[in-house]
CSV table of C-alpha atoms and ligand atoms in Angstrom, one decimal:
chain,number,residue,atom,x,y,z
A,634,MET,CA,2.6,50.5,-18.8
A,635,ASN,CA,1.7,54.3,-18.8
A,636,ASN,CA,0.2,53.9,-22.4
A,637,TYR,CA,-3.3,54.1,-21.0
A,638,ILE,CA,-2.5,57.6,-19.3
A,639,GLU,CA,-1.0,59.0,-22.9
A,640,ASP,CA,-4.1,57.6,-24.5
A,641,LEU,CA,-6.5,58.8,-22.0
A,642,ILE,CA,-5.2,62.5,-22.4
A,643,LEU,CA,-5.1,62.4,-26.4
A,644,LYS,CA,-8.7,61.6,-26.2
A,645,SER,CA,-9.8,64.0,-23.4
A,646,LYS,CA,-7.9,66.8,-25.4
A,647,ASN,CA,-9.5,65.5,-28.8
A,648,ALA,CA,-13.1,65.6,-27.0
A,649,ILE,CA,-12.5,69.3,-25.9
A,650,LYS,CA,-13.8,70.3,-29.5
A,651,MET,CA,-17.3,68.7,-28.7
A,652,SER,CA,-17.5,71.3,-25.8
A,653,TYR,CA,-20.8,73.5,-26.0
A,654,SER,CA,-19.8,76.3,-24.2
A,655,PRO,CA,-21.1,79.5,-25.5
A,656,PHE,CA,-21.5,81.3,-22.4
A,657,SER,CA,-18.2,80.8,-20.6
A,658,GLY,CA,-15.9,79.7,-23.3
A,659,PHE,CA,-14.4,77.2,-20.7
A,660,LYS,CA,-14.2,74.0,-22.7
A,661,VAL,CA,-13.8,70.7,-20.8
A,662,GLY,CA,-12.9,67.3,-22.5
A,663,THR,CA,-13.2,64.0,-20.5
A,664,ALA,CA,-12.2,60.3,-21.3
A,665,LEU,CA,-13.2,57.6,-18.9
A,666,LEU,CA,-11.5,54.1,-18.9
A,667,CYS,CA,-13.5,51.4,-17.7
A,668,GLU,CA,-12.6,48.4,-15.9
A,669,ASP,CA,-13.3,46.1,-19.1
A,670,GLY,CA,-11.0,48.4,-21.3
A,671,SER,CA,-13.6,50.3,-23.0
A,672,VAL,CA,-13.1,54.1,-23.0
A,673,PHE,CA,-16.0,56.7,-23.3
A,674,THR,CA,-15.4,60.7,-24.1
A,675,ALA,CA,-17.7,63.8,-23.5
A,676,ALA,CA,-17.3,67.3,-22.9
A,677,ASN,CA,-19.1,70.1,-21.1
A,678,ILE,CA,-22.6,71.1,-22.1
A,679,GLU,CA,-23.9,74.5,-21.1
A,680,CYS,CA,-27.4,75.8,-21.0
A,681,SER,CA,-28.9,79.3,-21.1
A,682,SER,CA,-30.3,78.5,-17.7
A,683,PHE,CA,-27.1,78.2,-16.2
A,684,SER,CA,-27.7,75.9,-13.5
A,685,LEU,CA,-28.6,73.3,-16.0
A,686,THR,CA,-25.1,73.0,-17.1
A,687,ILE,CA,-23.4,69.5,-17.3
A,688,CYS,CA,-19.6,69.2,-16.5
A,689,GLY,CA,-17.6,67.0,-18.8
A,690,GLU,CA,-17.0,64.6,-15.9
A,691,ARG,CA,-20.6,63.9,-15.2
A,692,ALA,CA,-21.4,64.0,-19.0
A,693,VAL,CA,-18.9,61.0,-19.7
A,694,PHE,CA,-20.0,59.1,-16.6
A,695,ALA,CA,-23.6,59.5,-18.1
A,696,LYS,CA,-22.5,58.0,-21.4
A,697,ALA,CA,-20.7,55.0,-19.7
A,698,LEU,CA,-23.4,54.4,-17.1
A,699,SER,CA,-26.1,54.6,-19.7
A,700,GLU,CA,-24.4,52.0,-21.6
A,701,GLY,CA,-24.4,49.7,-18.6
A,702,LYS,CA,-20.8,50.0,-17.3
A,703,ARG,CA,-20.2,50.4,-13.6
A,704,LYS,CA,-16.6,50.0,-13.0
A,705,PHE,CA,-14.2,52.8,-13.9
A,706,ARG,CA,-10.5,52.8,-13.6
A,707,ALA,CA,-9.4,56.2,-14.7
A,708,ILE,CA,-10.7,59.7,-15.9
A,709,ALA,CA,-8.7,62.0,-18.0
A,710,ILE,CA,-9.9,65.7,-17.8
A,711,SER,CA,-8.4,68.3,-20.5
A,712,THR,CA,-9.3,71.9,-20.7
A,713,ASN,CA,-8.6,74.8,-23.0
A,714,GLN,CA,-7.0,76.7,-20.2
A,715,ASN,CA,-3.3,75.4,-20.5
A,716,LYS,CA,-3.1,74.7,-16.7
A,717,ILE,CA,-4.1,72.1,-14.4
A,718,ILE,CA,-7.7,72.4,-13.5
A,719,TYR,CA,-9.3,70.4,-10.7
A,720,PRO,CA,-12.6,69.0,-11.0
A,721,CYS,CA,-15.6,70.7,-9.2
A,722,GLY,CA,-16.8,69.3,-5.7
A,723,ALA,CA,-19.9,68.2,-7.2
A,724,CYS,CA,-18.3,66.1,-9.9
A,725,LEU,CA,-16.0,64.7,-7.2
A,726,GLN,CA,-19.2,63.5,-5.2
A,727,PHE,CA,-20.6,62.2,-8.3
A,728,MET,CA,-17.8,60.1,-9.3
A,729,SER,CA,-17.4,58.7,-5.8
A,730,GLU,CA,-20.4,57.0,-6.1
A,731,PHE,CA,-18.7,54.4,-8.3
A,732,ASN,CA,-15.2,54.1,-7.2
A,733,ASN,CA,-13.0,56.3,-4.5
A,734,LYS,CA,-10.0,55.0,-5.9
A,735,LEU,CA,-10.6,56.2,-9.5
A,736,GLU,CA,-7.4,57.7,-10.9
A,737,ILE,CA,-8.1,61.2,-11.9
A,738,ILE,CA,-5.6,62.5,-14.6
A,739,LEU,CA,-5.6,66.3,-14.8
A,740,ALA,CA,-3.9,67.1,-18.4
A,741,VAL,CA,-2.3,69.7,-19.9
A,742,SER,CA,-0.5,67.9,-22.7
A,743,PRO,CA,0.4,63.9,-22.9
A,744,ARG,CA,3.7,65.1,-20.8
A,745,LYS,CA,2.3,67.7,-18.8
A,746,TYR,CA,-0.3,66.2,-16.2
A,747,LYS,CA,-1.0,65.4,-12.6
A,748,ILE,CA,-2.6,62.1,-11.2
A,749,TYR,CA,-4.6,61.9,-7.9
A,750,LEU,CA,-6.9,59.3,-6.5
A,751,LEU,CA,-10.5,60.7,-6.1
A,752,LYS,CA,-10.3,60.0,-2.5
A,753,GLU,CA,-7.4,62.3,-2.5
A,754,LEU,CA,-9.3,65.0,-3.8
A,755,LEU,CA,-12.4,64.3,-1.8
A,756,PRO,CA,-11.4,62.5,1.5
A,757,TYR,CA,-14.9,62.5,3.1
A,758,ASN,CA,-17.7,62.0,0.3
A,759,PHE,CA,-21.2,62.0,1.4
A,760,LYS,CA,-22.7,58.6,2.0
A,761,LEU,CA,-26.5,57.6,2.8
B,510,THU,N1,-17.0,72.4,-15.7
B,510,THU,C1,-16.6,71.2,-16.0
B,510,THU,O1,-16.7,70.7,-17.2
B,510,THU,N2,-16.2,70.5,-15.1
B,510,THU,C2,-15.9,71.0,-13.8
B,510,THU,O2,-15.3,70.0,-13.0
B,510,THU,C3,-16.2,72.3,-13.5
B,510,THU,C4,-16.6,73.1,-14.6
B,510,THU,C5,-17.5,73.5,-16.7
B,510,THU,C6,-18.9,73.8,-16.5
B,510,THU,C7,-19.0,74.9,-17.3
B,510,THU,O3,-19.4,74.8,-18.7
B,510,THU,C8,-17.6,75.6,-17.4
B,510,THU,O4,-16.9,74.5,-16.9
B,510,THU,C9,-17.3,76.7,-16.6
B,510,THU,O5,-17.5,76.5,-15.4
């Protein structure tokens, strides 16, 4: 029942090593579970023009979306910080475009994590 949670956490932790974060040293790994069971992973990507940085959450959505995925069930987010880290507001807004009830798994380890629904972290998203 909870196997997908552990699997996603392990995949997100593994993706931390793909982080390109020479400026902050803050490494984020993400694993996104699509409704069809496929899983995509990504990491944050920084840029010397700092505002062009791409968060790990949006990176993994870009990978899945550009492979044609549109329905998402859960995302695991791990970092190199050894504590629970919450996604930034921009990423919450971005993810809310696709599923307000997305499960957001904030992981320290497969045994230490918190789960929220996206709408708990962003109750009022912007809508056109
Ligand atoms: N970062 C993410 O990947 N996700 C977030 O939700 C917030 C921040 C990244 C961006 C940057 O590379 C580093 O963390 C420090 O801000």
